[in-house]
CSV table of C-alpha atoms in Angstrom, one decimal:
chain,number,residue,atom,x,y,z
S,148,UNK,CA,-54.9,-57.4,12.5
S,149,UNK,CA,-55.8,-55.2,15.7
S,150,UNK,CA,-58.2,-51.8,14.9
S,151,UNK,CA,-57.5,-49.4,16.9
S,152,UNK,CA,-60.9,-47.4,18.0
S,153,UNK,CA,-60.8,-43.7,18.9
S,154,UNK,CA,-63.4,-41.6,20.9
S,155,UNK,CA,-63.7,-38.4,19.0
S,156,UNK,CA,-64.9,-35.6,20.9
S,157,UNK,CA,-66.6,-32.7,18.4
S,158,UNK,CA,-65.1,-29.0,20.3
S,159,UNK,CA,-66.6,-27.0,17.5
S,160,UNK,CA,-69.8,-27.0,15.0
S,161,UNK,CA,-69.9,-24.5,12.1
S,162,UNK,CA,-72.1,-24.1,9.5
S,163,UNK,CA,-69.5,-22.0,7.6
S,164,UNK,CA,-67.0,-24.5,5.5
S,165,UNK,CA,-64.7,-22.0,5.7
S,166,UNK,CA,-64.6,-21.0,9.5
S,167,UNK,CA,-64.5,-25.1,10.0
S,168,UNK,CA,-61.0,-25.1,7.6
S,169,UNK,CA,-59.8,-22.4,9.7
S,170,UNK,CA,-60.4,-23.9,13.2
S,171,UNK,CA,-58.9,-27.0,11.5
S,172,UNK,CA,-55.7,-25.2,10.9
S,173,UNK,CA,-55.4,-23.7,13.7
S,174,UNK,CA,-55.6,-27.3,15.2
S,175,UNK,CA,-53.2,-28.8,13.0
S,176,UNK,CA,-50.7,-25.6,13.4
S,177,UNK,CA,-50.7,-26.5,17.2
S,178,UNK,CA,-50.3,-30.2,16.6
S,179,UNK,CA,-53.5,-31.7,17.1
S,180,UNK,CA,-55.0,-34.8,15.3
S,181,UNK,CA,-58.0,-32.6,13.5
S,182,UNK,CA,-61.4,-34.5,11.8
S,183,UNK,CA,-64.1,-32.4,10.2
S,184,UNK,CA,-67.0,-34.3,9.6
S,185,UNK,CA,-69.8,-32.8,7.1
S,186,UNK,CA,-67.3,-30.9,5.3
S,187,UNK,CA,-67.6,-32.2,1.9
S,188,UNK,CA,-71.6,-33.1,2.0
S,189,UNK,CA,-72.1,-29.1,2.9
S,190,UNK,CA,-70.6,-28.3,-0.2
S,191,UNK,CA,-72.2,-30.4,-2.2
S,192,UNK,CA,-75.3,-30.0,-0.8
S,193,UNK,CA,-76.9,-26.9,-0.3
S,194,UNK,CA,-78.2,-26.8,2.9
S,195,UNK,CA,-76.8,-30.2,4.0
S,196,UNK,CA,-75.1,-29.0,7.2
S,197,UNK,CA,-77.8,-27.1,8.7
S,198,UNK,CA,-79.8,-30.4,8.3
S,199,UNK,CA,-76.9,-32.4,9.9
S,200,UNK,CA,-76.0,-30.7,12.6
S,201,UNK,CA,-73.1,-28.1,11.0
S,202,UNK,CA,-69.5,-29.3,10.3
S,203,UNK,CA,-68.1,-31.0,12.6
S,204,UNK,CA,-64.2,-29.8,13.7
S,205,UNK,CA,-63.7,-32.8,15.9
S,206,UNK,CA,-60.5,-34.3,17.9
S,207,UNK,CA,-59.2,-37.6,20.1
S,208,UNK,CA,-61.2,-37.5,23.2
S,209,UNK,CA,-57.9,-37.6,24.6
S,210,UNK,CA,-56.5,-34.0,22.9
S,211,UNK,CA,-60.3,-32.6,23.6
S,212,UNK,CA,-59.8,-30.1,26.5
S,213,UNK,CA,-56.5,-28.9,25.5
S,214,UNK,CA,-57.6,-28.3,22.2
S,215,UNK,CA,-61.0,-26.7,23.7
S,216,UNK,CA,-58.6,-24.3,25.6
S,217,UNK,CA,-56.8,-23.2,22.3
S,218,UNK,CA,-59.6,-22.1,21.1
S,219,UNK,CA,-60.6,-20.0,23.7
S,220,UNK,CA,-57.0,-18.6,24.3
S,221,UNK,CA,-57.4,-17.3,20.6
């Protein structure tokens, strides 16, 4: 069995689980392959993501500057 490996590329931190979601969407509205790492610790945690380095809203190193540019169109 082959595993495919992917470079993910993080194009925005939050330390808001909320802003993260909507960044996500935004991603996934426009078609993008969308990871958020952190997510779930944050909220079980209380003060987890400022400890790890926010919530990561990350994509395919491949998708990364397109995405990037969606952001900053919006």
């Amino acid at each position: 069995m082959e595993i495919n490996c992917m470079k993910l590329v993080t194009i925005h931190r939050s330390f808001n689980p909320a802003e993260a979601d909507l960044i996500r969407s935004r991603l996934e509205a426009a078609e993008f392959q969308v990871f958020v790492a952190h997510a779930g610790a944050s909220l079980a945690l209380e003060g987890y993501a400022l400890t790890a380095g926010g919530i990561l809203v990350q994509v395919p190193e491949d998708q990364a500057e397109e995405a990037m540019a969606l952001l900053a169109a919006e």
